[in-house]
Short mmCIF file of C-alpha atoms and ligand atoms in Angstrom, two decimals:
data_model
loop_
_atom_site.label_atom_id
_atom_site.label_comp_id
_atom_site.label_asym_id
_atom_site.label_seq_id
_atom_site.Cartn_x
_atom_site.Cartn_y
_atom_site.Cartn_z
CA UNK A 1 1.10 -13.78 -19.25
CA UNK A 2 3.08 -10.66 -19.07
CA UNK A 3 1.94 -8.01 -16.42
CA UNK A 4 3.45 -4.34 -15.64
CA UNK A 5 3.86 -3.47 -12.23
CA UNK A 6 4.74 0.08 -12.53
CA UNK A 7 6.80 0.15 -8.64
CA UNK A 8 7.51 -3.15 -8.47
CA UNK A 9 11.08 -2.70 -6.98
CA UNK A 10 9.33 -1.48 -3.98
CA UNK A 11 7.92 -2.79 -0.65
CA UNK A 12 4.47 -3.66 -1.45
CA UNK A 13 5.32 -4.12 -5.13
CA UNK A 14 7.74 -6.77 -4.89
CA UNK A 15 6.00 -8.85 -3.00
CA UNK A 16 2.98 -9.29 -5.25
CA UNK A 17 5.58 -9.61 -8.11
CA UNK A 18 6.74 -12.87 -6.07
CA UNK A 19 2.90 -13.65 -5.39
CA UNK A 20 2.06 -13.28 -9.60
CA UNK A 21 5.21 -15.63 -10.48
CA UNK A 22 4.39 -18.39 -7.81
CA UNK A 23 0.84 -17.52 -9.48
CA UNK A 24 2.40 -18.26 -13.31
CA UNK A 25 2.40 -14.68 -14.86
CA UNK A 26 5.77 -13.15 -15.45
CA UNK A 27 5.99 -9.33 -13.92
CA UNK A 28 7.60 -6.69 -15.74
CA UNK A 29 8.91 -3.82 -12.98
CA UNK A 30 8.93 -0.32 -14.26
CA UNK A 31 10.25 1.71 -11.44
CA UNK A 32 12.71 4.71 -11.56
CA UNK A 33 14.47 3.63 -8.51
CA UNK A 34 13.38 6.58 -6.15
CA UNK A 35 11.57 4.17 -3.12
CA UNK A 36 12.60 0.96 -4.45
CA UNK A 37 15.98 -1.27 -4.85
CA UNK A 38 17.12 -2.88 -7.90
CA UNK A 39 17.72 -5.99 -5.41
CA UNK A 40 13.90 -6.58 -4.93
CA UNK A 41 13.06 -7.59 -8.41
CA UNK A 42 13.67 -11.14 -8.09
CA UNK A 43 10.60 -12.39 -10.23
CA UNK A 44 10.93 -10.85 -13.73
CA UNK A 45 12.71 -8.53 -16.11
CA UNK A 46 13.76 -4.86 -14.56
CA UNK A 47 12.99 -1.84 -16.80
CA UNK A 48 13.66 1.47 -14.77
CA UNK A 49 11.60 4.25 -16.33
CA UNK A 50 9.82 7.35 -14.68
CA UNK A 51 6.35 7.42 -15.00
CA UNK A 52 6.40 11.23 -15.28
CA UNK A 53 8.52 11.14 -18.81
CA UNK A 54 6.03 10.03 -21.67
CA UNK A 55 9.77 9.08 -23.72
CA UNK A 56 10.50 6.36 -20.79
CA UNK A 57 7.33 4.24 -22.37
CA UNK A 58 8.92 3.74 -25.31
CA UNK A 59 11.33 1.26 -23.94
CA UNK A 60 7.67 -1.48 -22.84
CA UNK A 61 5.97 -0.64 -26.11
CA UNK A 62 6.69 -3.61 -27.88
CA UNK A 63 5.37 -5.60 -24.60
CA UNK A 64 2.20 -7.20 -24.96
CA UNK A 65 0.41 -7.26 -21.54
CA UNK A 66 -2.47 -8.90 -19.82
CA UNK A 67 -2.35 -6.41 -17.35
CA UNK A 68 -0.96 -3.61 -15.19
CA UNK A 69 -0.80 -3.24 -11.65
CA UNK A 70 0.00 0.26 -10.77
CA UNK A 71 1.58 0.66 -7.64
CA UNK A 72 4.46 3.66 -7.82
CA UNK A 73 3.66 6.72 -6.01
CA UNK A 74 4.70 8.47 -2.97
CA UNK A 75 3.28 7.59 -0.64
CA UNK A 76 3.87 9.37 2.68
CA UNK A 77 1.69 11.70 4.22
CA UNK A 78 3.86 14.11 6.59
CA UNK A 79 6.29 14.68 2.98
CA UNK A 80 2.50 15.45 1.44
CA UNK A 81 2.08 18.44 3.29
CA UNK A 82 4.91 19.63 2.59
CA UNK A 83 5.91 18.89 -0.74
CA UNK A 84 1.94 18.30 -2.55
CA UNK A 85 3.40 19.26 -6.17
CA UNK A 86 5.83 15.99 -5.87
CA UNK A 87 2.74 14.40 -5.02
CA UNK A 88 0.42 15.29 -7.53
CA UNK A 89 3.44 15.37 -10.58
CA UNK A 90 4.18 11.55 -9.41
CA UNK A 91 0.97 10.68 -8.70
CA UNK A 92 -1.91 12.12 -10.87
CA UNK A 93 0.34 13.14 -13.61
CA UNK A 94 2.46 9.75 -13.94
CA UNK A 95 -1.30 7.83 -13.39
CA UNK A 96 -2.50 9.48 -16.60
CA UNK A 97 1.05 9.26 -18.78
CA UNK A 98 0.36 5.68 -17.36
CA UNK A 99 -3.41 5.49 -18.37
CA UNK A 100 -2.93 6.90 -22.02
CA UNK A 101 0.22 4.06 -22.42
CA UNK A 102 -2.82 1.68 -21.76
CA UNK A 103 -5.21 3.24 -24.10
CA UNK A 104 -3.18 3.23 -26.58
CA UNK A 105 -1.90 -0.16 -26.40
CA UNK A 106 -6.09 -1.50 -25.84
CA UNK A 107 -4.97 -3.36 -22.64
CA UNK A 108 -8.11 -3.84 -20.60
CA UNK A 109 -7.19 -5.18 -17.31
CA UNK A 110 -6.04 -2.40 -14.33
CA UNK A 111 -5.18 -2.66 -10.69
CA UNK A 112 -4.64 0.24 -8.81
CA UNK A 113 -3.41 0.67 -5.40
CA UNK A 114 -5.56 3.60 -3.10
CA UNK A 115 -5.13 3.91 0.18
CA UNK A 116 -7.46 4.39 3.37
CA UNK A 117 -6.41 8.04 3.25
CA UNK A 118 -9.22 8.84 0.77
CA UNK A 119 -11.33 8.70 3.51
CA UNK A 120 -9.99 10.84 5.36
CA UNK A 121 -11.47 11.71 8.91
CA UNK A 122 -14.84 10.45 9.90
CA UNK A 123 -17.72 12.14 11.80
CA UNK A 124 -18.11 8.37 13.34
CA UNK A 125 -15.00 6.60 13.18
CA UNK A 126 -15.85 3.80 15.20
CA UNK A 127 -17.43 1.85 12.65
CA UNK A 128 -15.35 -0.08 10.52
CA UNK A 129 -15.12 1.94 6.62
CA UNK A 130 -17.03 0.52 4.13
CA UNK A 131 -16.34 1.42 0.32
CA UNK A 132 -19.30 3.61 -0.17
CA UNK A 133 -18.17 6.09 2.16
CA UNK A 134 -17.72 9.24 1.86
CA UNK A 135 -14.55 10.37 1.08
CA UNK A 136 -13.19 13.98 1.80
CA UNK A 137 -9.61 13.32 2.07
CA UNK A 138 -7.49 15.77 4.41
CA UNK A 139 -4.13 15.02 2.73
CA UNK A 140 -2.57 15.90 -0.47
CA UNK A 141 -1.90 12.23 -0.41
CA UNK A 142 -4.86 11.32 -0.05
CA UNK A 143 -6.43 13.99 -2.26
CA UNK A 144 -4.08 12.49 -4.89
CA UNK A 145 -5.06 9.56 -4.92
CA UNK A 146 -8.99 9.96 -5.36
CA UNK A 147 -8.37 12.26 -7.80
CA UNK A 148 -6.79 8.79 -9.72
CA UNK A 149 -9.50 6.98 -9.02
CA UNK A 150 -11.82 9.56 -10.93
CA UNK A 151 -9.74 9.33 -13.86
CA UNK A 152 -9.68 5.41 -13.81
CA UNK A 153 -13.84 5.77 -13.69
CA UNK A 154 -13.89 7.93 -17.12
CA UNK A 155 -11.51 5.74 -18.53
CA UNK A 156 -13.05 2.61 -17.77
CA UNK A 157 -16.57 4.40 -19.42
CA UNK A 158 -15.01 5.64 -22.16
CA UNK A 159 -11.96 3.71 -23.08
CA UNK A 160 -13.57 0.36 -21.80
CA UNK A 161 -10.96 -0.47 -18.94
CA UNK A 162 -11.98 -3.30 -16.19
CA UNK A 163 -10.19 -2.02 -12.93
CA UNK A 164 -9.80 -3.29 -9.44
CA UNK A 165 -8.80 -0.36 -6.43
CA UNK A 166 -7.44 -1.64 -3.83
CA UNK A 167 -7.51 0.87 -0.71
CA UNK A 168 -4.87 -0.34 1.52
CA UNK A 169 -5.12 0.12 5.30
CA UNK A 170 -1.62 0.05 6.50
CA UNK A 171 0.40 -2.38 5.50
CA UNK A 172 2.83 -4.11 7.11
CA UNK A 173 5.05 -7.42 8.03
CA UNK A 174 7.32 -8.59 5.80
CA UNK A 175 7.52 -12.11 3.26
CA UNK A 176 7.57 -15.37 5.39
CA UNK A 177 11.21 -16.24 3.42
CA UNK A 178 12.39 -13.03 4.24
CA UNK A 179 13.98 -12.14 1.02
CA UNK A 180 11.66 -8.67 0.99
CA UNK A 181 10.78 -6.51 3.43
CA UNK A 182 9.86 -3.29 4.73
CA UNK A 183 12.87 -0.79 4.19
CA UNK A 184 12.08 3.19 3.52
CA UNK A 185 14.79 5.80 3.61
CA UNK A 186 13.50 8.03 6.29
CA UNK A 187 11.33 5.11 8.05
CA UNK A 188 8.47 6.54 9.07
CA UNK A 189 5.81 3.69 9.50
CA UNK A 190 5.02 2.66 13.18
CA UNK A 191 6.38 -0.91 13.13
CA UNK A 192 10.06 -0.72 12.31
CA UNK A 193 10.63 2.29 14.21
CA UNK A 194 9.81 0.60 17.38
CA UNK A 195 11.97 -2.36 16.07
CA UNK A 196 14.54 0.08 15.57
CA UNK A 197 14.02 1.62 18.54
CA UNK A 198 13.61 -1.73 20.38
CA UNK A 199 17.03 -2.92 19.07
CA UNK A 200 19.18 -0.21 19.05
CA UNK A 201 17.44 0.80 22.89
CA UNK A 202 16.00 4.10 22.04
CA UNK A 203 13.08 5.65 22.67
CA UNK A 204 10.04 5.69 20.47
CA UNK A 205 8.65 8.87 19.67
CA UNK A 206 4.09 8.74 20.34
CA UNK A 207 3.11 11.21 18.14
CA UNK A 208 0.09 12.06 20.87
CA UNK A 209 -1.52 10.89 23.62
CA UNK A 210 -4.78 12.78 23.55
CA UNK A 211 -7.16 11.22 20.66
CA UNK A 212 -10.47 9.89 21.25
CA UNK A 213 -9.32 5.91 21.59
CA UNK A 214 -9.22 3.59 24.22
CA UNK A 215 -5.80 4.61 25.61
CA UNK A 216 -5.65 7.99 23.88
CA UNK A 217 -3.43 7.27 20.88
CA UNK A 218 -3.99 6.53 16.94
CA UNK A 219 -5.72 3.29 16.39
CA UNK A 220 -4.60 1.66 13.11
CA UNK A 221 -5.52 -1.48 10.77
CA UNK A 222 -2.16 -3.29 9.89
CA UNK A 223 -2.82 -5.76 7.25
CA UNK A 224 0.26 -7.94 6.19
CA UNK A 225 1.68 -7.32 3.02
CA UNK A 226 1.60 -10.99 1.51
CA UNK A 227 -2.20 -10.97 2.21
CA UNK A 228 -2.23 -7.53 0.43
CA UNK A 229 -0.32 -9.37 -2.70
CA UNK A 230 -2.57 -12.40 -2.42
CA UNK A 231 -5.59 -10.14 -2.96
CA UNK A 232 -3.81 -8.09 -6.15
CA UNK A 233 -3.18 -11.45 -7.82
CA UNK A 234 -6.84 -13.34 -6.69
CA UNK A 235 -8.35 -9.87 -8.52
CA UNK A 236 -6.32 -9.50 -11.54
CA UNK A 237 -7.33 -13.31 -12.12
CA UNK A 238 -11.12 -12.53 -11.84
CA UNK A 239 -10.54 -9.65 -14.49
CA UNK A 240 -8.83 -11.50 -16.98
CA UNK A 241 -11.48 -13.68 -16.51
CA UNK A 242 -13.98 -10.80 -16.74
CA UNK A 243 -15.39 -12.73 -13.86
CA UNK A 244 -15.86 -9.38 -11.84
CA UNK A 245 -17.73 -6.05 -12.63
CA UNK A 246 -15.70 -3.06 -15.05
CA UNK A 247 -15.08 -1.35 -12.24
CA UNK A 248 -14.24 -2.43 -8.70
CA UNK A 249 -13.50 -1.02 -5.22
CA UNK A 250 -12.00 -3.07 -2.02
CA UNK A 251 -10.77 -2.63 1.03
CA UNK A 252 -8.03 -4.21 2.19
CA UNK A 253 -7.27 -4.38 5.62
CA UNK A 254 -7.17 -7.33 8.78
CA UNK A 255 -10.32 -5.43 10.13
CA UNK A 256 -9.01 -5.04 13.63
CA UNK A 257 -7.30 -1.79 15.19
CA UNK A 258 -4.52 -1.92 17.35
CA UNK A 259 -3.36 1.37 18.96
CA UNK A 260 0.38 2.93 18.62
CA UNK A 261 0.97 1.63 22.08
CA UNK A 262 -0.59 -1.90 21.38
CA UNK A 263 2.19 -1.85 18.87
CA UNK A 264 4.87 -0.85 20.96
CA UNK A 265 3.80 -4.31 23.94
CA UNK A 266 3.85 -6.34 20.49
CA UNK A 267 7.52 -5.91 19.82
CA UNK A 268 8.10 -5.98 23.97
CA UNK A 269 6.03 -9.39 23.91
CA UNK A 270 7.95 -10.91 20.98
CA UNK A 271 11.23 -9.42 22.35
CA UNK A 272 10.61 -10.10 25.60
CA UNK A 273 12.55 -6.82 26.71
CA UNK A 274 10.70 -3.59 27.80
CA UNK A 275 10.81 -1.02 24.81
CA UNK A 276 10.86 2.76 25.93
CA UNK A 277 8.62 5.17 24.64
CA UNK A 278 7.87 9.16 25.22
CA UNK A 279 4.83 11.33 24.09
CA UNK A 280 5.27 13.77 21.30
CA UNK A 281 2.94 16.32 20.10
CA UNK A 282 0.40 14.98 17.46
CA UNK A 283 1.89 14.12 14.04
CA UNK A 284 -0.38 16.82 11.44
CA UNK A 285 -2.97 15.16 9.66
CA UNK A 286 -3.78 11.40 11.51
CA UNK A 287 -7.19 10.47 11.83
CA UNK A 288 -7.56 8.78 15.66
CA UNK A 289 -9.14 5.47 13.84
CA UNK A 290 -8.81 3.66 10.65
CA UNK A 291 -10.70 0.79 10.71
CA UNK A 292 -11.90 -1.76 7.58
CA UNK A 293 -14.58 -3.42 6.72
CA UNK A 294 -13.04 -6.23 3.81
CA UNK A 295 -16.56 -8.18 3.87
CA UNK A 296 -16.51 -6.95 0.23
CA UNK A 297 -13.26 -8.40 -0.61
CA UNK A 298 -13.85 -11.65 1.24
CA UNK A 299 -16.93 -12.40 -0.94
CA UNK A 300 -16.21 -11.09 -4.03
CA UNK A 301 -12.90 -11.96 -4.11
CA UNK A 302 -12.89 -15.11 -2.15
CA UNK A 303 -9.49 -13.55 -0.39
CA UNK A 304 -9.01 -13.57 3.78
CA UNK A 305 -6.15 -11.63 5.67
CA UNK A 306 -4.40 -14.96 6.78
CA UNK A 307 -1.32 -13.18 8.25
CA UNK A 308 -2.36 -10.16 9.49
CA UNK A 309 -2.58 -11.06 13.29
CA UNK A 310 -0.21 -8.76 15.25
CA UNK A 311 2.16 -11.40 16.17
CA UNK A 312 3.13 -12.56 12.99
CA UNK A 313 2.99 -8.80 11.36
CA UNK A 314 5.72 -8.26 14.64
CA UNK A 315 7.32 -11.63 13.91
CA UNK A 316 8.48 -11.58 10.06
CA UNK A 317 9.17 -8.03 10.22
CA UNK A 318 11.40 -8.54 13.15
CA UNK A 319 13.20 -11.24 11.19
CA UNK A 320 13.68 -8.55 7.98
CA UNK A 321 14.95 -6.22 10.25
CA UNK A 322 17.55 -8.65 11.57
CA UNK A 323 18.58 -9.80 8.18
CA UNK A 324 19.03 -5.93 6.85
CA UNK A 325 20.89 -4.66 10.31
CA UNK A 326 22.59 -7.50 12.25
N1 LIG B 1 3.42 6.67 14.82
C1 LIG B 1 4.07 6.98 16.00
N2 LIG B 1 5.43 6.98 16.01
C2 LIG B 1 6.17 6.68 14.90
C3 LIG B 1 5.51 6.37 13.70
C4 LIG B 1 4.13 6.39 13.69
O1 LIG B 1 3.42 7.27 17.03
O2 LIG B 1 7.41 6.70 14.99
C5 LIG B 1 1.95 6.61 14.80
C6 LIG B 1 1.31 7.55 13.81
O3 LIG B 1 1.07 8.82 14.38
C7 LIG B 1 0.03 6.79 13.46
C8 LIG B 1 0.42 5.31 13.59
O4 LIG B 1 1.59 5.31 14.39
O5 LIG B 1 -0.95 7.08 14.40
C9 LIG B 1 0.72 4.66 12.27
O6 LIG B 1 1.62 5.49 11.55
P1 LIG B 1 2.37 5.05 10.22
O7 LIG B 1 3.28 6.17 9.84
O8 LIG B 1 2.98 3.70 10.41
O9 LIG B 1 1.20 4.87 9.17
P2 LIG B 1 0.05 5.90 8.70
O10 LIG B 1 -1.22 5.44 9.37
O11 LIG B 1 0.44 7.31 8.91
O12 LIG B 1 0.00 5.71 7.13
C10 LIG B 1 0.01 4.45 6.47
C11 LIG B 1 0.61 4.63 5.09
C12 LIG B 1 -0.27 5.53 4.27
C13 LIG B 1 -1.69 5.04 4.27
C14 LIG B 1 -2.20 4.80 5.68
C15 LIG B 1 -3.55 4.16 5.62
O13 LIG B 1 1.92 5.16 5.17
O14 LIG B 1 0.22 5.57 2.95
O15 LIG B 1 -1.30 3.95 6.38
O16 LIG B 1 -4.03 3.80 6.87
F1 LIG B 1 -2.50 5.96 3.70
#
């Protein structure tokens, strides 16, 4: 069974391309190459394309797909701020060139990845989020993103697509074989820059030290990225199935919180070697706590975070790091 995974060549992409081929299905990556490397499609055939140019669709239209899992986007939320029309052109715009590509070719079964940013911040943000909450996102990232999910709902009532959205909390870790891995160009995420910063014997930057948490900075919910492609693949079997609802919304997270400076004694555990850190002012736009509830995914999708504990997030991205630098 053929399935699209429109940013496949990048982090979180490629590993559920490697989780649908153990799984039997053959992916198709359609990426244009902006996040992602050419050298992470390992799994299935490589089509670059640009969601954003309706004339790059013609080279999957003689495909015939099971499914699409729709991952490409930008995705981080400082660049949002300051560059929302890349965000929305890439995001909503490519979503519905995407969408009518579907449509047109009457395939039924969608999976598309959200993000905890929806949310945005909450009044009481130290209960774990649950998927009926309200969602006012603060970021043009996150604001782009809803604004997909919308669309997917009037296409599923009107076109008749089944969907899964997956919100991801923030993922992280890297494949157990270490042939992918976590590798952005700026990095910005928390866990390889204090790798970085561990190895190279720099300081790590806190962006803030004065949010409402146990030892005043962010708390975060890392969930590893081969549980994240072990969920895409468990759902996208239940919809070909039609063994779930037309349209679905999980959570996917490890449901714990660790704090920026939790973090930071991970990699000093694992390392064994002190890493150095100073306070900077607070980064724009981060909520003090994100924090999951995945009881929905667990029972509906029969799916558990089995590698999301700290140490092994620390561990196998560690060993990616290595493997890319050393
Ligand atoms: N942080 C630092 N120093 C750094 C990098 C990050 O203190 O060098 C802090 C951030 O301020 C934040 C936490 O570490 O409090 C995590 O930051 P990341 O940049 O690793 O991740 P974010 O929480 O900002 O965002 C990630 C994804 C988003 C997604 C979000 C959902 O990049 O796409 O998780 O929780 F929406």
């Amino acid at each position: 069974m053929k399935i699209l995974v429109t940013g496949g060549a990048g982090y979180i992409g490629s590993h559920i391309c490697k989780e649908l081929k153990k799984n039997g299905f053959d992916p198709i990556v359609f990426d244009n190459l902006s996040n992602g490397y050419k050298k992470f499609v390992k799994w299935g055939k490589f089509i670059k394309g640009d969601l954003k140019k309706v004339s790059d669709f013609k080279k999957i239209k003689k495909i015939k797909f099971k499914g699409v899992i729709h991952l490409a986007s930008n995705i981080e939320v400082g660049e949002s701020y300051k560059d929302p029309t890349k965000f929305y052109l890439n995001n909503v715009t490519g979503s519905i060139n995407l969408l009518e590509f579907i449509r047109l070719n009457k395939i039924k079964n969608f999976i598309f990845s959200s993000t905890a940013a929806v949310y945005g911040e909450l009044k009481d943000n130290s209960k774990p989020i649950k998927e009926n909450f309200h969602k006012e996102p603060i970021s043009p990232y996150g604001k782009s993103k809803l604004f997909v999910e919308r669309i997917l709902e009037d296409y599923s009532d009107i076109y008749g697509i089944n969907f899964c959205i997956f919100r991801y909390f923030n993922a992280s870790g890297a494949d157990s074989d270490v042939e992918i891995g976590e590798s952005h160009i700026p990095e910005t995420h928390l866990v390889p820059n204090v790798i970085n910063a561990c190895e190279m014997n720099k300081l790590v930057k806190v962006f803030g030290n004065n949010y409402k948490t146990k030892d005043g900075t962010c708390m975060r919910d890392y969930v590893h990225v081969s549980d994240l492609a072990e969920a895409h693949v468990k759902g996208l079997k239940k919809l070909i199935k039609n063994n779930l609802k037309k349209k679905n919304y999980f959570n996917l997270g490890s449901g714990k919180t660790y704090s920026v400076l939790e973090v930071i004694n991970a990699v000093s555990d694992y390392k064994k070697k002190k890493v150095k850190f100073k306070y900077v002012k607070n980064r724009f736009g981060d909520p003090s706590i994100l924090m999951s509830n995945i009881d929905r995914a667990k029972k509906i999708l029969n799916w558990t975070p089995k590698r999301s504990n700290i140490e092994n997030i620390v561990k196998t991205s560690y060993q990616w790091y290595l493997k890319n630098n050393i």
